[in-house]
Amino acid sequence: MNCFVGCHKNLKRIYNHGGVEERSFHGPLHGFLSQCGRVLHAVEEEEGDATAGEQLQLLLQLQPRLTGRLHAACPARGWAAGGCCTQGYGTLSVRSRGKQSPRCMHPPAGAGEGGKSGCGTPRNPRSACGTPRPFLPHSSGSLRMAPPLLPPPLPPSILPSFCPTSPPRKGNPFPASSMEGVEAYGFSAAMSGAFLVSSLLFAAFNRRLREPYMDEVFHVPQAQAYCHGRFLQWDPMITTLPGLYLLSVGVVKPAAWLFGWTGAIVCSTGMLRFINLLFSAGNFYLLYLLLLKIHQKNKAVSGFQRILSSLTLAIFPTLYFFTFLYYTDPGSVFFTLFAYLMCLYGNHKASALLGFCGFMFRQTNIVWTVFCAGNVVAEKLNEAWKTELLKKKDEKISAMKGSFSDLIRVLKFLTEYLVSPKNLVTLVALTWPYIILVTAFFVFVFVNGGIVVGDRSSHEACLHFPQLFYFLSFTLFFSFPHLLTPTKISKFLLSLRKHPVRYGLITVISLFLVWKFTYVHKYLLADNRHYTFYVWRKIFQRHELVKYALVPAYIFAGWSFFDTLKTKPVFWTLMYFVCLLAVTVPQKLLEFRYFILPFLIYRLNIPFPSLYRQLLELAFYIVVNVVAFSLFLNKTFQWPNSVEVQRFMW
């Protein structure tokens, strides 16, 4: 019975090592192996009471089905390049990259009584090893092994769980799945709690503000016209495409039919605002999935940290405020983040389609479609770049110091790569869904006569380079737990001492850009309902030289910003910077809403900070939101010669 006990214990060991984790097996195979492992585990626990005949009968029933299921799961797959593992009677046999470790211990055909003469005999390392064979009863009462079968190879994806290196774990046989379950429950609780709080705030907003406010004066009537089937009616003051209104009708109309709503409630201001509350919940979920995907290789990040960061970004003040108004921002962010997620998972057709939806909410979102395509291109460039460095036996890509010579070397490589017809064909084959969408965008711009629809007088494009400086300052303010630390400041001062010429040149260029390319929009000076009005009046208008005196702060903000991205590949950083310029510089109006998407994408891609800094960031966002909501709901004022109540907002 030694061979039987060895197989018996071996199957139990595979089970206890996590060989039947839910993440590795799917469908009937997973269910069968789980059942098999549990039964054998129970038999082992009660081995003193069960007879040998009962154990043998159990094994004879289970073993043929096990072999058949394994063959059915991976027919003719053979030994995979990444390795293959099968169950043997003495130990686990592992084949990886043409090597075998440990050597397979398998009883040959015709083993003697109880396997004593054959168990533990090494087989030829080049032959398939570990093949499970059923026990056949012999007339003498002993057990003999059946002729060997072909090895049932398993998919490479289950190697980490089927070929363990650590000793068997006791207790819960599914620790990884249990941890994932705990994280899932934690995320569900966080999302449910956030939605509950948002619903309470939503009710408070609608009690205090029943009529459309600010840009809702244009958005709400337009959506109501669509609700009544007047799809040719258009307000010329609206500058965005009708994505928000079309989606609102697509959600509200079926809901009204389903719940029997009639009359004014169907497309009321409150009902339309509720669409953004749903988008807010979707954004929370997408942020969590993006953090999970982007940082999947960082095993040091706990599930609690991922949930905490998702919650923090979901209540990002500038975005969260517009959850309770009928604005395009929550929907624009939702479709852009969804497109980014699909891009990271390699589903580029779905990503381009979602990018089109984001474009229908706000035209400038086409930049983030280019960003998704740039992710694909950057990945190919990074592969080619690493190959180039290996050929030259140069330092790794992550070892680049950011010097001017490094930049020249990267630009030279980029030019050489992109002028190759073979490389261009490869990139086009990978990014064709995005190319179609970007081409359609240029056709739209040509036919429309510009990117803006409706009133163009207040949305003229220009080269407003200081917008980049404003964005860096905005990011420094909202990410101060990560960017404004004593370590960052000391590192910046050290870099300043090491490279005074470089920073002197950057300072001169920045002063020139502030001098020649600063524009002040008429809305910025006239509309005292927005926070930007007070930022400009209290800071920039104090003195003519203030805008120049802020250049050192801009330089530090820029250095700290890119220092946190140094873990990203160089071509990803270059691509993101190009998209950042494209989405900020052409805007003449300084408005914090324009910074939401570039900030979120930046924040998603920086390394996870310490738990203390994450908690500090969350607390800061909560305080800012409380102040913003309090001002909006309670601190009202009126303009001269007007009876309308005005409120402060982002």
mmCIF file with all atom_site columns, N, CA, C and O in Angstrom, residues 414-435:
data_model
loop_
_atom_site.group_PDB
_atom_site.id
_atom_site.type_symbol
_atom_site.label_atom_id
_atom_site.label_alt_id
_atom_site.label_comp_id
_atom_site.label_asym_id
_atom_site.label_entity_id
_atom_site.label_seq_id
_atom_site.pdbx_PDB_ins_code
_atom_site.Cartn_x
_atom_site.Cartn_y
_atom_site.Cartn_z
_atom_site.occupancy
_atom_site.B_iso_or_equiv
_atom_site.pdbx_formal_charge
_atom_site.auth_seq_id
_atom_site.auth_comp_id
_atom_site.auth_asym_id
_atom_site.auth_atom_id
_atom_site.pdbx_PDB_model_num
ATOM 1  N N  . LEU A 1 414 ? 14.011 57.199 -31.455 1.00 0.00 ? 414 LEU A N  1
ATOM 2  C CA . LEU A 1 414 ? 12.611 57.321 -31.837 1.00 0.00 ? 414 LEU A CA 1
ATOM 3  C C  . LEU A 1 414 ? 12.473 57.641 -33.321 1.00 0.00 ? 414 LEU A C  1
ATOM 4  O O  . LEU A 1 414 ? 11.630 57.060 -34.028 1.00 0.00 ? 414 LEU A O  1
ATOM 5  N N  . THR A 1 415 ? 13.311 58.539 -33.814 1.00 0.00 ? 415 THR A N  1
ATOM 6  C CA . THR A 1 415 ? 13.273 58.897 -35.238 1.00 0.00 ? 415 THR A CA 1
ATOM 7  C C  . THR A 1 415 ? 13.635 57.702 -36.111 1.00 0.00 ? 415 THR A C  1
ATOM 8  O O  . THR A 1 415 ? 12.965 57.418 -37.113 1.00 0.00 ? 415 THR A O  1
ATOM 9  N N  . GLU A 1 416 ? 14.688 56.995 -35.733 1.00 0.00 ? 416 GLU A N  1
ATOM 10 C CA . GLU A 1 416 ? 15.112 55.834 -36.516 1.00 0.00 ? 416 GLU A CA 1
ATOM 11 C C  . GLU A 1 416 ? 14.051 54.743 -36.515 1.00 0.00 ? 416 GLU A C  1
ATOM 12 O O  . GLU A 1 416 ? 13.844 54.070 -37.526 1.00 0.00 ? 416 GLU A O  1
ATOM 13 N N  . TYR A 1 417 ? 13.366 54.574 -35.398 1.00 0.00 ? 417 TYR A N  1
ATOM 14 C CA . TYR A 1 417 ? 12.346 53.527 -35.307 1.00 0.00 ? 417 TYR A CA 1
ATOM 15 C C  . TYR A 1 417 ? 11.134 53.868 -36.171 1.00 0.00 ? 417 TYR A C  1
ATOM 16 O O  . TYR A 1 417 ? 10.585 52.999 -36.867 1.00 0.00 ? 417 TYR A O  1
ATOM 17 N N  . LEU A 1 418 ? 10.718 55.142 -36.140 1.00 0.00 ? 418 LEU A N  1
ATOM 18 C CA . LEU A 1 418 ? 9.488  55.521 -36.826 1.00 0.00 ? 418 LEU A CA 1
ATOM 19 C C  . LEU A 1 418 ? 9.658  55.681 -38.333 1.00 0.00 ? 418 LEU A C  1
ATOM 20 O O  . LEU A 1 418 ? 8.656  55.676 -39.066 1.00 0.00 ? 418 LEU A O  1
ATOM 21 N N  . VAL A 1 419 ? 10.867 55.844 -38.817 1.00 0.00 ? 419 VAL A N  1
ATOM 22 C CA . VAL A 1 419 ? 11.063 55.969 -40.272 1.00 0.00 ? 419 VAL A CA 1
ATOM 23 C C  . VAL A 1 419 ? 11.147 54.604 -40.941 1.00 0.00 ? 419 VAL A C  1
ATOM 24 O O  . VAL A 1 419 ? 11.155 54.520 -42.175 1.00 0.00 ? 419 VAL A O  1
ATOM 25 N N  . SER A 1 420 ? 11.174 53.552 -40.153 1.00 0.00 ? 420 SER A N  1
ATOM 26 C CA . SER A 1 420 ? 11.222 52.208 -40.717 1.00 0.00 ? 420 SER A CA 1
ATOM 27 C C  . SER A 1 420 ? 9.828  51.794 -41.180 1.00 0.00 ? 420 SER A C  1
ATOM 28 O O  . SER A 1 420 ? 8.888  51.761 -40.375 1.00 0.00 ? 420 SER A O  1
ATOM 29 N N  . PRO A 1 421 ? 9.636  51.473 -42.464 1.00 0.00 ? 421 PRO A N  1
ATOM 30 C CA . PRO A 1 421 ? 8.303  51.055 -42.954 1.00 0.00 ? 421 PRO A CA 1
ATOM 31 C C  . PRO A 1 421 ? 7.771  49.828 -42.225 1.00 0.00 ? 421 PRO A C  1
ATOM 32 O O  . PRO A 1 421 ? 6.573  49.734 -41.942 1.00 0.00 ? 421 PRO A O  1
ATOM 33 N N  . LYS A 1 422 ? 8.647  48.884 -41.899 1.00 0.00 ? 422 LYS A N  1
ATOM 34 C CA . LYS A 1 422 ? 8.219  47.679 -41.209 1.00 0.00 ? 422 LYS A CA 1
ATOM 35 C C  . LYS A 1 422 ? 7.645  48.013 -39.837 1.00 0.00 ? 422 LYS A C  1
ATOM 36 O O  . LYS A 1 422 ? 6.592  47.492 -39.436 1.00 0.00 ? 422 LYS A O  1
ATOM 37 N N  . ASN A 1 423 ? 8.323  48.901 -39.120 1.00 0.00 ? 423 ASN A N  1
ATOM 38 C CA . ASN A 1 423 ? 7.828  49.296 -37.798 1.00 0.00 ? 423 ASN A CA 1
ATOM 39 C C  . ASN A 1 423 ? 6.515  50.062 -37.902 1.00 0.00 ? 423 ASN A C  1
ATOM 40 O O  . ASN A 1 423 ? 5.611  49.884 -37.067 1.00 0.00 ? 423 ASN A O  1
ATOM 41 N N  . LEU A 1 424 ? 6.402  50.910 -38.907 1.00 0.00 ? 424 LEU A N  1
ATOM 42 C CA . LEU A 1 424 ? 5.166  51.678 -39.087 1.00 0.00 ? 424 LEU A CA 1
ATOM 43 C C  . LEU A 1 424 ? 3.993  50.756 -39.379 1.00 0.00 ? 424 LEU A C  1
ATOM 44 O O  . LEU A 1 424 ? 2.884  50.953 -38.859 1.00 0.00 ? 424 LEU A O  1
ATOM 45 N N  . VAL A 1 425 ? 4.208  49.749 -40.209 1.00 0.00 ? 425 VAL A N  1
ATOM 46 C CA . VAL A 1 425 ? 3.139  48.793 -40.519 1.00 0.00 ? 425 VAL A CA 1
ATOM 47 C C  . VAL A 1 425 ? 2.707  48.057 -39.251 1.00 0.00 ? 425 VAL A C  1
ATOM 48 O O  . VAL A 1 425 ? 1.509  47.846 -39.010 1.00 0.00 ? 425 VAL A O  1
ATOM 49 N N  . THR A 1 426 ? 3.678  47.676 -38.429 1.00 0.00 ? 426 THR A N  1
ATOM 50 C CA . THR A 1 426 ? 3.362  46.992 -37.175 1.00 0.00 ? 426 THR A CA 1
ATOM 51 C C  . THR A 1 426 ? 2.534  47.881 -36.254 1.00 0.00 ? 426 THR A C  1
ATOM 52 O O  . THR A 1 426 ? 1.538  47.433 -35.665 1.00 0.00 ? 426 THR A O  1
ATOM 53 N N  . LEU A 1 427 ? 2.921  49.146 -36.133 1.00 0.00 ? 427 LEU A N  1
ATOM 54 C CA . LEU A 1 427 ? 2.205  50.063 -35.253 1.00 0.00 ? 427 LEU A CA 1
ATOM 55 C C  . LEU A 1 427 ? 0.795  50.347 -35.772 1.00 0.00 ? 427 LEU A C  1
ATOM 56 O O  . LEU A 1 427 ? -0.158 50.435 -34.982 1.00 0.00 ? 427 LEU A O  1
ATOM 57 N N  . VAL A 1 428 ? 0.663  50.474 -37.079 1.00 0.00 ? 428 VAL A N  1
ATOM 58 C CA . VAL A 1 428 ? -0.666 50.715 -37.665 1.00 0.00 ? 428 VAL A CA 1
ATOM 59 C C  . VAL A 1 428 ? -1.566 49.507 -37.432 1.00 0.00 ? 428 VAL A C  1
ATOM 60 O O  . VAL A 1 428 ? -2.757 49.650 -37.107 1.00 0.00 ? 428 VAL A O  1
ATOM 61 N N  . ALA A 1 429 ? -1.020 48.313 -37.574 1.00 0.00 ? 429 ALA A N  1
ATOM 62 C CA . ALA A 1 429 ? -1.812 47.096 -37.343 1.00 0.00 ? 429 ALA A CA 1
ATOM 63 C C  . ALA A 1 429 ? -2.288 47.003 -35.903 1.00 0.00 ? 429 ALA A C  1
ATOM 64 O O  . ALA A 1 429 ? -3.360 46.447 -35.626 1.00 0.00 ? 429 ALA A O  1
ATOM 65 N N  . LEU A 1 430 ? -1.510 47.550 -34.964 1.00 0.00 ? 430 LEU A N  1
ATOM 66 C CA . LEU A 1 430 ? -1.880 47.490 -33.547 1.00 0.00 ? 430 LEU A CA 1
ATOM 67 C C  . LEU A 1 430 ? -2.864 48.587 -33.149 1.00 0.00 ? 430 LEU A C  1
ATOM 68 O O  . LEU A 1 430 ? -3.679 48.397 -32.242 1.00 0.00 ? 430 LEU A O  1
ATOM 69 N N  . THR A 1 431 ? -2.786 49.724 -33.810 1.00 0.00 ? 431 THR A N  1
ATOM 70 C CA . THR A 1 431 ? -3.552 50.900 -33.370 1.00 0.00 ? 431 THR A CA 1
ATOM 71 C C  . THR A 1 431 ? -4.616 51.338 -34.361 1.00 0.00 ? 431 THR A C  1
ATOM 72 O O  . THR A 1 431 ? -5.143 52.448 -34.231 1.00 0.00 ? 431 THR A O  1
ATOM 73 N N  . TRP A 1 432 ? -4.978 50.502 -35.332 1.00 0.00 ? 432 TRP A N  1
ATOM 74 C CA . TRP A 1 432 ? -5.917 50.947 -36.364 1.00 0.00 ? 432 TRP A CA 1
ATOM 75 C C  . TRP A 1 432 ? -7.269 51.407 -35.813 1.00 0.00 ? 432 TRP A C  1
ATOM 76 O O  . TRP A 1 432 ? -7.878 52.335 -36.389 1.00 0.00 ? 432 TRP A O  1
ATOM 77 N N  . PRO A 1 433 ? -7.823 50.841 -34.719 1.00 0.00 ? 433 PRO A N  1
ATOM 78 C CA . PRO A 1 433 ? -9.098 51.395 -34.230 1.00 0.00 ? 433 PRO A CA 1
ATOM 79 C C  . PRO A 1 433 ? -8.977 52.852 -33.798 1.00 0.00 ? 433 PRO A C  1
ATOM 80 O O  . PRO A 1 433 ? -9.887 53.655 -34.038 1.00 0.00 ? 433 PRO A O  1
ATOM 81 N N  . TYR A 1 434 ? -7.849 53.187 -33.168 1.00 0.00 ? 434 TYR A N  1
ATOM 82 C CA . TYR A 1 434 ? -7.644 54.580 -32.748 1.00 0.00 ? 434 TYR A CA 1
ATOM 83 C C  . TYR A 1 434 ? -7.401 55.486 -33.953 1.00 0.00 ? 434 TYR A C  1
ATOM 84 O O  . TYR A 1 434 ? -7.842 56.641 -33.967 1.00 0.00 ? 434 TYR A O  1
ATOM 85 N N  . ILE A 1 435 ? -6.707 54.961 -34.946 1.00 0.00 ? 435 ILE A N  1
ATOM 86 C CA . ILE A 1 435 ? -6.432 55.752 -36.150 1.00 0.00 ? 435 ILE A CA 1
ATOM 87 C C  . ILE A 1 435 ? -7.735 56.114 -36.842 1.00 0.00 ? 435 ILE A C  1
ATOM 88 O O  . ILE A 1 435 ? -7.908 57.254 -37.320 1.00 0.00 ? 435 ILE A O  1
#
